PDB file of C-alpha atoms in Angstrom:
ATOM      1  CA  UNK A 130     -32.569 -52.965-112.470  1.00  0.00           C
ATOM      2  CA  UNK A 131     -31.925 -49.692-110.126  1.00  0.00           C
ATOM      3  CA  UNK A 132     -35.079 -50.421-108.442  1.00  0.00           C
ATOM      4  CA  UNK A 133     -33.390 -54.285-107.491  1.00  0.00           C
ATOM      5  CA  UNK A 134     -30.335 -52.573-106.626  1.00  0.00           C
ATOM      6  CA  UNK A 135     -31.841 -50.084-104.544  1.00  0.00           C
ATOM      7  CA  UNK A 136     -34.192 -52.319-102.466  1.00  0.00           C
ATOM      8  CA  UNK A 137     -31.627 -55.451-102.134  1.00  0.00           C
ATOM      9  CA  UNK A 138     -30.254 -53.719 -99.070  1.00  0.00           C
ATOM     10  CA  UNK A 139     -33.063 -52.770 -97.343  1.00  0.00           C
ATOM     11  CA  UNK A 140     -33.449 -55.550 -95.330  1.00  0.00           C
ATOM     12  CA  UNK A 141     -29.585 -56.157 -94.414  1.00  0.00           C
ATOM     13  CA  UNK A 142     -28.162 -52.767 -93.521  1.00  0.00           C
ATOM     14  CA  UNK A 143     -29.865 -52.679 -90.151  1.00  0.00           C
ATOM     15  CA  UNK A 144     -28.576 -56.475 -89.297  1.00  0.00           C
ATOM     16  CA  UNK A 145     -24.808 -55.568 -90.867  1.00  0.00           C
ATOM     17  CA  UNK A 146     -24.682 -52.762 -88.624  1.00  0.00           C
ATOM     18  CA  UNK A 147     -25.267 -54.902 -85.863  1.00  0.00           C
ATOM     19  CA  UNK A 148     -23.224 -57.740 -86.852  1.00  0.00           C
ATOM     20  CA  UNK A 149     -20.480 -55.948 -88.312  1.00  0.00           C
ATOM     21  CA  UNK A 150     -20.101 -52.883 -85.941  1.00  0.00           C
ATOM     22  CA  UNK A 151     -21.638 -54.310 -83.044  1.00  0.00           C
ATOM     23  CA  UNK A 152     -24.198 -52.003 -82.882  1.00  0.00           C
ATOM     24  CA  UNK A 153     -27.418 -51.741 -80.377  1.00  0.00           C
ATOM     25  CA  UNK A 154     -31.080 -52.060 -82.158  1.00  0.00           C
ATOM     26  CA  UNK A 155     -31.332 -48.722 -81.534  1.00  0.00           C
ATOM     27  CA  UNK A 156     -28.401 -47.823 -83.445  1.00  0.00           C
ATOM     28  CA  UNK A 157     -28.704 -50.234 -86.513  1.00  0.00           C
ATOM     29  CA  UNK A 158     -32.521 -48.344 -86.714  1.00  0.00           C
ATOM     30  CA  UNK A 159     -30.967 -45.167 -87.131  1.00  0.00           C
ATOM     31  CA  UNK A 160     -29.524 -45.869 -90.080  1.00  0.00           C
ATOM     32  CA  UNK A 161     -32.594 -46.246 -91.679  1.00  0.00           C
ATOM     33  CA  UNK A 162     -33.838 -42.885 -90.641  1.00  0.00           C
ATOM     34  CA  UNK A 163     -30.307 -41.455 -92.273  1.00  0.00           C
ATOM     35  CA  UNK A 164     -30.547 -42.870 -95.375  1.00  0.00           C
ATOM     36  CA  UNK A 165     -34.583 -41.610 -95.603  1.00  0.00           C
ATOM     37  CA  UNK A 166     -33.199 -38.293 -95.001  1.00  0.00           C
ATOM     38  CA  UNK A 167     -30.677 -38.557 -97.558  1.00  0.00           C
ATOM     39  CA  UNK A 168     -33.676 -39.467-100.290  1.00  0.00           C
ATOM     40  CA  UNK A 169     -35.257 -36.685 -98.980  1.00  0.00           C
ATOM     41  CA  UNK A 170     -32.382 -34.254 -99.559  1.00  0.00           C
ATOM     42  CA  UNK A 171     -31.766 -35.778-103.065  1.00  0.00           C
ATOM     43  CA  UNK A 172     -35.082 -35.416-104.138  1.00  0.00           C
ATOM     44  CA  UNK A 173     -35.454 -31.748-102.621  1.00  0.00           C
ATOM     45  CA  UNK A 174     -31.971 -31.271-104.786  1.00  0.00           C
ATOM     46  CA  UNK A 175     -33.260 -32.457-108.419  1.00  0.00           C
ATOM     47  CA  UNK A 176     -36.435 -30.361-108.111  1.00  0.00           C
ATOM     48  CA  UNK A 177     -34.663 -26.926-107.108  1.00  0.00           C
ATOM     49  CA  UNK A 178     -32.003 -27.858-109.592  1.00  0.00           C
ATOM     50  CA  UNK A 179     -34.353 -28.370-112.338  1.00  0.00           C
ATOM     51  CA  UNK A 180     -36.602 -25.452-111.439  1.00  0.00           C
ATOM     52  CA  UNK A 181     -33.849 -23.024-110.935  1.00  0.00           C
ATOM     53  CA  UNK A 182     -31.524 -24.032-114.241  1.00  0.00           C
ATOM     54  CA  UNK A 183     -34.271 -24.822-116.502  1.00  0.00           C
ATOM     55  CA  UNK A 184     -33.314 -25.449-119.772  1.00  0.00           C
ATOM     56  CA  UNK A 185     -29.764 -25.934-119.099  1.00  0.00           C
ATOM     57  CA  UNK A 186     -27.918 -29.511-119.111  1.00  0.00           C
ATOM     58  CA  UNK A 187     -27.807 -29.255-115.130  1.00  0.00           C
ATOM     59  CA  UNK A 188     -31.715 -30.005-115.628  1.00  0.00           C
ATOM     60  CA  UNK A 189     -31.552 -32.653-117.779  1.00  0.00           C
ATOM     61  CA  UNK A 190     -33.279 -35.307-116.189  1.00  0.00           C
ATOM     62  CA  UNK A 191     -31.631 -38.114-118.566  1.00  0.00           C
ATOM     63  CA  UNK A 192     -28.336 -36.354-116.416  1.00  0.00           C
ATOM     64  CA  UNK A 193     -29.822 -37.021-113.145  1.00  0.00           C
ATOM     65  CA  UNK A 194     -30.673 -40.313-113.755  1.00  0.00           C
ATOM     66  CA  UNK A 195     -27.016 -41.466-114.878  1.00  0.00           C
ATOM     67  CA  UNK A 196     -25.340 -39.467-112.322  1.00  0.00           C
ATOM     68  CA  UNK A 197     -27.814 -40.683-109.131  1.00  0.00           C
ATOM     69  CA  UNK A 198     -27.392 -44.036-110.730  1.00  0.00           C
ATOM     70  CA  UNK A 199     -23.683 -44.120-110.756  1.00  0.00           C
ATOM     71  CA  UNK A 200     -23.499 -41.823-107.091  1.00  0.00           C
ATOM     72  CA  UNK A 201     -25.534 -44.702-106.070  1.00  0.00           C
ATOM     73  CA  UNK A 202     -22.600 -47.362-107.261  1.00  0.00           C
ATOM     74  CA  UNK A 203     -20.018 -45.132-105.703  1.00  0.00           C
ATOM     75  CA  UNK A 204     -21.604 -45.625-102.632  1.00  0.00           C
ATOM     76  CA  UNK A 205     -22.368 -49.160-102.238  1.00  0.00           C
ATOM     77  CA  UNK A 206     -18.552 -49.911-102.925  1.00  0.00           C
ATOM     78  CA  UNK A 207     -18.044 -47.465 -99.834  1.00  0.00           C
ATOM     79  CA  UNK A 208     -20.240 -50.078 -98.228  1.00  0.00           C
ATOM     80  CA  UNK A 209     -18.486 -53.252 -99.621  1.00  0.00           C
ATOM     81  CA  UNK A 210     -15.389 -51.557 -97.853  1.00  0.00           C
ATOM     82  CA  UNK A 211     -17.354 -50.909 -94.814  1.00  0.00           C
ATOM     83  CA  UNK A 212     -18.178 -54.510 -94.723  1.00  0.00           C
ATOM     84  CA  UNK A 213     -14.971 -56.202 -95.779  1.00  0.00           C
ATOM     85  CA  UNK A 214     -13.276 -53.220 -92.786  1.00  0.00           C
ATOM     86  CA  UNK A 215     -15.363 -55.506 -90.613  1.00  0.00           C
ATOM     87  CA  UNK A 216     -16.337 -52.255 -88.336  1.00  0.00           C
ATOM     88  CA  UNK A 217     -13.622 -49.960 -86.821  1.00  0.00           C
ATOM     89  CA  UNK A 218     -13.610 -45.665 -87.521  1.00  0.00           C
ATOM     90  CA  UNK A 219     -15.250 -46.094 -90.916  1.00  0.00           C
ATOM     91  CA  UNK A 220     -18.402 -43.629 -91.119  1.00  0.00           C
ATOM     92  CA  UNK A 221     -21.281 -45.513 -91.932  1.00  0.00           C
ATOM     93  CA  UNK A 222     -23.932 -43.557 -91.077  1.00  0.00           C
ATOM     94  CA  UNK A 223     -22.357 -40.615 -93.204  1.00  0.00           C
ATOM     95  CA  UNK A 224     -21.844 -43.205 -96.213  1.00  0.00           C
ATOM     96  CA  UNK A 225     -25.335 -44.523 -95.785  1.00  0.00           C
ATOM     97  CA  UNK A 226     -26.817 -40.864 -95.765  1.00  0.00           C
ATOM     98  CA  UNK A 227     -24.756 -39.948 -98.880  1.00  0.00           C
ATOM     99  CA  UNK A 228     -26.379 -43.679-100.466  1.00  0.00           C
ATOM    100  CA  UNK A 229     -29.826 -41.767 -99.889  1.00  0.00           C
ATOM    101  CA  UNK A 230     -29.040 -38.745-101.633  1.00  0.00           C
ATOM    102  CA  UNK A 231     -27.868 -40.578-104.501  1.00  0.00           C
ATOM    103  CA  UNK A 232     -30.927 -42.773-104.135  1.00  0.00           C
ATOM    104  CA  UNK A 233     -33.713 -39.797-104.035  1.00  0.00           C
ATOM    105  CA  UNK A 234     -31.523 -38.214-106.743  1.00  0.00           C
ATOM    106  CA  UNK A 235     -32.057 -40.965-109.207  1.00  0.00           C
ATOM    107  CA  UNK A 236     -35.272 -42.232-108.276  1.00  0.00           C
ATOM    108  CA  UNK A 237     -36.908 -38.609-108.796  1.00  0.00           C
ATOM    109  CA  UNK A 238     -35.047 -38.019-111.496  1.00  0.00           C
ATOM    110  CA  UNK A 239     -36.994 -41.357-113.161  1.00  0.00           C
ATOM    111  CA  UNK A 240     -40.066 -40.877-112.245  1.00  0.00           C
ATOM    112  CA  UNK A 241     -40.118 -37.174-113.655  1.00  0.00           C
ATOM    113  CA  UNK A 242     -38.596 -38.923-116.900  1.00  0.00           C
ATOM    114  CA  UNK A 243     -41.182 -42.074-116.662  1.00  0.00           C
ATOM    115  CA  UNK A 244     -43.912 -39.496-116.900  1.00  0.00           C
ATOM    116  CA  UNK A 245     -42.746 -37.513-119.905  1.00  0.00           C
ATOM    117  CA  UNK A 246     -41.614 -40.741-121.895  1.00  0.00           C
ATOM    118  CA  UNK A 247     -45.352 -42.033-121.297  1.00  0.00           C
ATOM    119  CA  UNK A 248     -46.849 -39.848-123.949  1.00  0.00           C
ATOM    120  CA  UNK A 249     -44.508 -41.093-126.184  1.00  0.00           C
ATOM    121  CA  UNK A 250     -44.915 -43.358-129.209  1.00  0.00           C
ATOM    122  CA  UNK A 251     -48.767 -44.716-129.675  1.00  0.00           C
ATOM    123  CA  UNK A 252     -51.676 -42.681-128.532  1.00  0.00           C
ATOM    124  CA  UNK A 253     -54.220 -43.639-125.610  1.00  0.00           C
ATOM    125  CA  UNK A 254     -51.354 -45.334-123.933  1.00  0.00           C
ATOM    126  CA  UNK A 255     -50.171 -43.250-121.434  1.00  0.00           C
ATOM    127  CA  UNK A 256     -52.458 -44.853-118.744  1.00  0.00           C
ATOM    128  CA  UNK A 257     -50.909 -48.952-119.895  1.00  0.00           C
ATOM    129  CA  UNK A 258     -47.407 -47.603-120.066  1.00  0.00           C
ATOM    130  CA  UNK A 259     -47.316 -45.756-116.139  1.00  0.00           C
ATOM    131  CA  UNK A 260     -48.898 -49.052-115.305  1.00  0.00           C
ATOM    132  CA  UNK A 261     -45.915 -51.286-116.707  1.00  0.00           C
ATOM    133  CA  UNK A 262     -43.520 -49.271-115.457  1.00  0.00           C
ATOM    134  CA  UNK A 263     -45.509 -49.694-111.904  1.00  0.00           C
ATOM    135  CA  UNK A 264     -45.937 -52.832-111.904  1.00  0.00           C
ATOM    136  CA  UNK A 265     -42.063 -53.733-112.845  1.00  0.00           C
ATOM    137  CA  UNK A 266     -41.114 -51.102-110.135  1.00  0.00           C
ATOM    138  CA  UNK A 267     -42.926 -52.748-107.464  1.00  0.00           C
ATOM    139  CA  UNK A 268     -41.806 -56.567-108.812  1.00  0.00           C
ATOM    140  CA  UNK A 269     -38.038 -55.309-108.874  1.00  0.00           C
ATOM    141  CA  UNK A 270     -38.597 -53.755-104.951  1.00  0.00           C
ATOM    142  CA  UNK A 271     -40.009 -57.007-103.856  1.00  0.00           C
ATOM    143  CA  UNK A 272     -37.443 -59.177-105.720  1.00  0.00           C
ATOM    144  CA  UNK A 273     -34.538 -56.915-104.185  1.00  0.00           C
ATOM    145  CA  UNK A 274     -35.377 -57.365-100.390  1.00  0.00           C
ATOM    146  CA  UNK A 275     -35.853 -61.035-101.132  1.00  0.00           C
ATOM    147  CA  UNK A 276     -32.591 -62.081-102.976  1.00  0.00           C
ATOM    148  CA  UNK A 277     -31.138 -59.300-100.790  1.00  0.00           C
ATOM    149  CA  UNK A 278     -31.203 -61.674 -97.692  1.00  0.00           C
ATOM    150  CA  UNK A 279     -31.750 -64.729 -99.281  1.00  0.00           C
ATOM    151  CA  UNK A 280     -27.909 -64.005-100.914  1.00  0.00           C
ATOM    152  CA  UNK A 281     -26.604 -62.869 -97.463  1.00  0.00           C
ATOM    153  CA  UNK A 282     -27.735 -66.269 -95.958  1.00  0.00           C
ATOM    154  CA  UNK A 283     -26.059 -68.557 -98.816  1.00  0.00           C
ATOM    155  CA  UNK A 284     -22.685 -66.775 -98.645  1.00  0.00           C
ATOM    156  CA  UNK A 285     -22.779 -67.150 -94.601  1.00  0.00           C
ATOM    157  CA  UNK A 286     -23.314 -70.811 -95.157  1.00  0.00           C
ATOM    158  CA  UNK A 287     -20.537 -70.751 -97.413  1.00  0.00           C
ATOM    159  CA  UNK A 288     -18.358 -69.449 -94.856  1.00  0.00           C
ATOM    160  CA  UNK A 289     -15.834 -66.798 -94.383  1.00  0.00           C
ATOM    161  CA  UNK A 290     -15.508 -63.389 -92.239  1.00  0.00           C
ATOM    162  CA  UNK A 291     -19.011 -62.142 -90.739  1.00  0.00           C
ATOM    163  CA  UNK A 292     -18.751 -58.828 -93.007  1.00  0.00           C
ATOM    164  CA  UNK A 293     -18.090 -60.797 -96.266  1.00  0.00           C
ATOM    165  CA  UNK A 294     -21.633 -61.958 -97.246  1.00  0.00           C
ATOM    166  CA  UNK A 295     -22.692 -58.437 -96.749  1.00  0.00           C
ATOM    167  CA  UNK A 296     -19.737 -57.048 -98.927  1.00  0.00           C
ATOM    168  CA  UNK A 297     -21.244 -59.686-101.583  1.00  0.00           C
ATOM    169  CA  UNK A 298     -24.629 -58.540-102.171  1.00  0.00           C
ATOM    170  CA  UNK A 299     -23.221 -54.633-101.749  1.00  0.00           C
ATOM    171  CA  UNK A 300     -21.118 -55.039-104.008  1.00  0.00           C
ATOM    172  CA  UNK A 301     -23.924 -56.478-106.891  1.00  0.00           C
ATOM    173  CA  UNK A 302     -25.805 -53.642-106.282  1.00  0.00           C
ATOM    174  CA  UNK A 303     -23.186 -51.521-106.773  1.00  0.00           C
ATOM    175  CA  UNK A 304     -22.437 -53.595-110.292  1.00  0.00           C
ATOM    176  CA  UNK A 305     -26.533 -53.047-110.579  1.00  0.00           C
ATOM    177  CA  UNK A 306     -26.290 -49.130-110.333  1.00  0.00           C
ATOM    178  CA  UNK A 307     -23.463 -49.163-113.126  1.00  0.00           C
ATOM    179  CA  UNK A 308     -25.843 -52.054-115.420  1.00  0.00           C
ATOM    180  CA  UNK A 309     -29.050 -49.694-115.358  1.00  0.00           C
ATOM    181  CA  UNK A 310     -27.941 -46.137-116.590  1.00  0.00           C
ATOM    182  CA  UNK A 311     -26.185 -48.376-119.534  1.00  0.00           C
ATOM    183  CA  UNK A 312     -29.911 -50.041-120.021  1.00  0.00           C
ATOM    184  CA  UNK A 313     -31.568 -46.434-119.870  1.00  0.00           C
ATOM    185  CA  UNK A 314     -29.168 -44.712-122.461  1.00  0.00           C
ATOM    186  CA  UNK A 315     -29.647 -47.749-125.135  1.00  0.00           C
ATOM    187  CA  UNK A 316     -33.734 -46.734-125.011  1.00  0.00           C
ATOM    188  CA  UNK A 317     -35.909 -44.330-126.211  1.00  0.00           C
ATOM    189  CA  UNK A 318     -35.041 -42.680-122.973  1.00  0.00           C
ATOM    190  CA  UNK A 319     -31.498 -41.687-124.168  1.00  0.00           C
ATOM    191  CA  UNK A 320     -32.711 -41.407-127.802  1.00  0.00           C
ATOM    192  CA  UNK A 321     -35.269 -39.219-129.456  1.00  0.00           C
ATOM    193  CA  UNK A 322     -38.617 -40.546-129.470  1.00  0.00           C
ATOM    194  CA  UNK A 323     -40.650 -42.107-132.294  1.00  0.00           C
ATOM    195  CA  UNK A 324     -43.195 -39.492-133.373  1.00  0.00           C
ATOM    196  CA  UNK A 325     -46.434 -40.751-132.335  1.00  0.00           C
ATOM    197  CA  UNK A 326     -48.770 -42.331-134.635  1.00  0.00           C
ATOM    198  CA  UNK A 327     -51.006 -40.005-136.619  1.00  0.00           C
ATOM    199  CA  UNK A 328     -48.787 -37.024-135.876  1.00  0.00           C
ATOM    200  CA  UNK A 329     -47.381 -34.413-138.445  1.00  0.00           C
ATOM    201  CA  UNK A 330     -43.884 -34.882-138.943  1.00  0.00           C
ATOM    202  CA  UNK A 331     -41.550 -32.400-138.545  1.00  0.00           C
ATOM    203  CA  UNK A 332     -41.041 -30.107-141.900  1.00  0.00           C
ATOM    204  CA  UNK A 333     -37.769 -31.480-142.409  1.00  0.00           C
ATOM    205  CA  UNK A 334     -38.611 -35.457-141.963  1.00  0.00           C
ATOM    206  CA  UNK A 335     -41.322 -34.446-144.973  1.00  0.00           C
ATOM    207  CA  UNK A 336     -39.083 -32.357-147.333  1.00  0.00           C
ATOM    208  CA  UNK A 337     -36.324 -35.562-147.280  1.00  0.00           C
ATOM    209  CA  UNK A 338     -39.581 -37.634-147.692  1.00  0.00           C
ATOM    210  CA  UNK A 339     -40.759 -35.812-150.941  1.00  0.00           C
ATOM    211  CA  UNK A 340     -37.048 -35.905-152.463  1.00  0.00           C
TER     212      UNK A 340
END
Protein backbone atom coordinates (compact mmCIF):
# COMPACT_ATOMS: atom_id res chain seq x y z
CA UNK A 1 0.00 0.00 0.00
CA UNK A 2 2.98 2.70 0.68
CA UNK A 3 4.68 1.40 -2.27
CA UNK A 4 1.11 2.44 -4.48
CA UNK A 5 1.09 5.56 -2.68
CA UNK A 6 4.52 6.38 -3.24
CA UNK A 7 4.76 5.60 -7.00
CA UNK A 8 1.08 7.01 -7.97
CA UNK A 9 2.72 10.39 -8.37
CA UNK A 10 5.55 9.72 -10.20
CA UNK A 11 4.29 10.19 -13.38
CA UNK A 12 2.06 13.45 -12.65
CA UNK A 13 4.22 15.77 -10.58
CA UNK A 14 6.34 16.80 -13.53
CA UNK A 15 3.01 17.50 -15.81
CA UNK A 16 1.15 19.36 -12.55
CA UNK A 17 4.01 21.52 -12.31
CA UNK A 18 3.61 22.49 -15.69
CA UNK A 19 -0.01 22.71 -15.83
CA UNK A 20 -0.60 24.09 -12.58
CA UNK A 21 2.37 26.57 -12.15
CA UNK A 22 3.08 27.09 -15.62
CA UNK A 23 6.29 25.84 -15.47
CA UNK A 24 9.07 25.24 -18.41
CA UNK A 25 10.19 21.36 -19.03
CA UNK A 26 13.11 22.29 -17.55
CA UNK A 27 11.58 23.31 -14.44
CA UNK A 28 8.84 20.56 -13.98
CA UNK A 29 12.28 18.08 -14.39
CA UNK A 30 13.76 19.58 -11.52
CA UNK A 31 11.44 18.51 -9.34
CA UNK A 32 12.26 15.17 -9.85
CA UNK A 33 15.87 15.66 -9.08
CA UNK A 34 14.53 17.42 -5.57
CA UNK A 35 12.51 14.89 -4.46
CA UNK A 36 15.57 12.10 -5.33
CA UNK A 37 17.60 14.19 -3.13
CA UNK A 38 15.17 14.25 -0.47
CA UNK A 39 15.15 10.09 -0.52
CA UNK A 40 18.60 10.41 -0.42
CA UNK A 41 18.73 12.60 2.69
CA UNK A 42 16.03 10.40 4.39
CA UNK A 43 17.73 7.38 3.86
CA UNK A 44 21.28 8.88 4.88
CA UNK A 45 19.04 10.05 8.15
CA UNK A 46 17.59 6.47 9.30
CA UNK A 47 21.01 4.82 8.95
CA UNK A 48 23.06 7.48 11.12
CA UNK A 49 20.06 7.55 13.39
CA UNK A 50 20.00 3.93 13.88
CA UNK A 51 23.77 3.52 14.04
CA UNK A 52 24.33 6.34 16.37
CA UNK A 53 21.19 5.61 19.00
CA UNK A 54 21.28 1.97 18.82
CA UNK A 55 19.18 0.36 21.05
CA UNK A 56 17.12 3.26 21.88
CA UNK A 57 13.36 3.83 20.56
CA UNK A 58 14.85 6.60 18.10
CA UNK A 59 16.20 3.31 16.26
CA UNK A 60 13.34 1.45 16.18
CA UNK A 61 12.76 0.71 12.76
CA UNK A 62 8.90 -0.27 13.39
CA UNK A 63 9.22 3.89 14.47
CA UNK A 64 10.61 4.85 11.23
CA UNK A 65 8.32 3.15 9.29
CA UNK A 66 5.08 4.79 10.96
CA UNK A 67 6.59 8.11 11.19
CA UNK A 68 8.07 8.19 7.24
CA UNK A 69 4.71 6.74 6.48
CA UNK A 70 2.64 9.37 8.08
CA UNK A 71 5.56 12.41 7.10
CA UNK A 72 4.78 11.02 3.79
CA UNK A 73 0.74 11.79 4.29
CA UNK A 74 1.61 15.14 5.72
CA UNK A 75 3.12 15.94 2.68
CA UNK A 76 0.93 14.91 -0.04
CA UNK A 77 -1.93 17.04 1.65
CA UNK A 78 0.74 19.97 1.28
CA UNK A 79 0.44 18.91 -2.33
CA UNK A 80 -3.42 18.58 -2.53
CA UNK A 81 -3.18 22.34 -1.33
CA UNK A 82 -0.59 23.07 -3.83
CA UNK A 83 -2.90 21.79 -6.42
CA UNK A 84 -6.28 23.04 -5.31
CA UNK A 85 -3.88 26.87 -4.77
CA UNK A 86 -3.78 26.33 -8.52
CA UNK A 87 0.02 27.82 -8.51
CA UNK A 88 0.85 31.25 -6.95
CA UNK A 89 3.92 31.69 -3.90
CA UNK A 90 3.32 28.18 -2.62
CA UNK A 91 6.85 26.29 -2.39
CA UNK A 92 6.66 23.29 -4.25
CA UNK A 93 9.89 22.36 -4.82
CA UNK A 94 10.59 22.69 -0.94
CA UNK A 95 7.30 20.53 -0.26
CA UNK A 96 8.30 18.02 -2.88
CA UNK A 97 11.93 17.74 -1.35
CA UNK A 98 10.47 17.34 2.19
CA UNK A 99 7.92 14.35 0.29
CA UNK A 100 11.45 12.65 -0.47
CA UNK A 101 12.77 12.69 2.86
CA UNK A 102 9.75 11.25 4.19
CA UNK A 103 9.82 8.83 1.28
CA UNK A 104 13.65 7.52 1.77
CA UNK A 105 12.78 7.63 5.49
CA UNK A 106 10.10 5.03 5.25
CA UNK A 107 11.16 3.08 2.45
CA UNK A 108 14.66 2.31 4.25
CA UNK A 109 13.21 1.98 7.22
CA UNK A 110 11.11 -1.22 5.47
CA UNK A 111 13.44 -2.72 3.79
CA UNK A 112 15.85 -2.92 6.93
CA UNK A 113 12.58 -4.34 8.72
CA UNK A 114 11.61 -6.70 5.53
CA UNK A 115 14.99 -8.28 6.03
CA UNK A 116 14.88 -9.02 9.74
CA UNK A 117 11.10 -10.20 9.63
CA UNK A 118 12.31 -12.76 6.81
CA UNK A 119 13.90 -15.14 9.23
CA UNK A 120 10.93 -15.20 11.01
CA UNK A 121 8.37 -17.97 11.48
CA UNK A 122 9.23 -21.33 9.28
CA UNK A 123 12.75 -22.24 8.45
CA UNK A 124 14.37 -22.33 4.81
CA UNK A 125 12.09 -19.51 3.94
CA UNK A 126 13.91 -16.57 4.04
CA UNK A 127 14.82 -16.77 0.28
CA UNK A 128 10.43 -17.27 -0.73
CA UNK A 129 9.53 -14.59 1.74
CA UNK A 130 12.24 -11.53 0.26
CA UNK A 131 10.83 -12.80 -2.97
CA UNK A 132 7.02 -12.05 -2.06
CA UNK A 133 7.72 -9.08 -0.62
CA UNK A 134 9.67 -8.25 -4.13
CA UNK A 135 7.47 -9.21 -6.20
CA UNK A 136 4.38 -7.23 -4.40
CA UNK A 137 6.82 -4.21 -4.21
CA UNK A 138 7.43 -4.08 -7.78
CA UNK A 139 3.42 -4.97 -8.68
CA UNK A 140 2.35 -2.04 -6.22
CA UNK A 141 5.18 0.49 -8.15
CA UNK A 142 3.80 -0.48 -11.46
CA UNK A 143 0.11 -0.32 -10.38
CA UNK A 144 0.82 3.25 -8.77
CA UNK A 145 2.21 5.07 -11.94
CA UNK A 146 -0.62 3.47 -13.86
CA UNK A 147 -3.81 4.38 -11.81
CA UNK A 148 -1.70 7.45 -10.96
CA UNK A 149 -2.45 8.96 -14.48
CA UNK A 150 -5.05 6.88 -15.50
CA UNK A 151 -7.11 8.71 -12.28
CA UNK A 152 -5.76 12.17 -13.32
CA UNK A 153 -7.27 11.65 -16.87
CA UNK A 154 -10.91 10.48 -15.59
CA UNK A 155 -11.28 13.39 -13.15
CA UNK A 156 -10.15 15.93 -16.11
CA UNK A 157 -12.88 14.41 -18.18
CA UNK A 158 -15.09 14.93 -15.41
CA UNK A 159 -14.38 18.46 -15.37
CA UNK A 160 -13.53 21.14 -12.98
CA UNK A 161 -10.35 23.51 -12.22
CA UNK A 162 -6.99 22.24 -14.02
CA UNK A 163 -5.34 21.62 -10.41
CA UNK A 164 -8.32 19.52 -9.12
CA UNK A 165 -7.65 16.08 -10.73
CA UNK A 166 -4.19 16.38 -9.41
CA UNK A 167 -5.45 17.35 -5.82
CA UNK A 168 -7.58 13.96 -6.30
CA UNK A 169 -5.07 11.37 -6.71
CA UNK A 170 -2.67 13.48 -4.03
CA UNK A 171 -4.88 13.41 -1.84
CA UNK A 172 -5.46 9.18 -2.01
CA UNK A 173 -2.05 8.82 -1.55
CA UNK A 174 -1.99 10.82 1.21
CA UNK A 175 -5.19 8.60 2.64
CA UNK A 176 -2.66 5.58 1.35
CA UNK A 177 0.32 6.73 3.65
CA UNK A 178 -2.18 6.91 6.74
CA UNK A 179 -3.91 3.07 5.48
CA UNK A 180 -0.34 1.30 5.44
CA UNK A 181 1.39 2.02 8.89
CA UNK A 182 -2.28 0.86 10.28
CA UNK A 183 -1.73 -2.49 7.97
CA UNK A 184 2.00 -2.82 9.30
CA UNK A 185 1.16 -2.46 13.12
CA UNK A 186 -1.84 -5.21 12.87
CA UNK A 187 1.18 -7.85 11.59
CA UNK A 188 3.80 -9.71 12.88
CA UNK A 189 5.71 -6.60 12.09
CA UNK A 190 4.17 -4.63 15.05
CA UNK A 191 3.80 -7.86 17.10
CA UNK A 192 6.30 -10.34 18.39
CA UNK A 193 7.07 -13.03 16.12
CA UNK A 194 6.00 -16.69 16.18
CA UNK A 195 9.02 -18.69 17.34
CA UNK A 196 10.14 -20.59 14.46
CA UNK A 197 9.39 -24.13 14.02
CA UNK A 198 11.72 -26.56 15.75
CA UNK A 199 13.08 -23.86 18.02
CA UNK A 200 13.47 -24.00 21.93
CA UNK A 201 11.06 -21.92 23.52
CA UNK A 202 11.86 -19.46 25.77
CA UNK A 203 12.22 -20.84 29.61
CA UNK A 204 9.23 -19.11 30.57
CA UNK A 205 6.76 -20.25 27.52
CA UNK A 206 7.97 -23.98 28.94
CA UNK A 207 7.58 -23.50 32.75
CA UNK A 208 3.65 -22.15 32.01
CA UNK A 209 3.65 -25.20 29.61
CA UNK A 210 4.59 -27.82 32.35
CA UNK A 211 2.01 -26.18 34.94
Amino acid sequence: VSMLAYSAQDLILEPFAGAVYGWTPGESTQLAGSQHAGVFVGMLLVAIVTSVFKGTPVASLKGWVVGGCLASAAAMLGLVLAALAGGGSWPLEKNVFLLGVANGAFSIAAIASMMTLASHGRGAREGTRMGLWGAAQAIAFGMGGFLGTALVDVAQWLGGPAGLPYAFVFGLEALGFVVAPWLALRTTFGRAAAPRRGAPLPAGVLAESRT
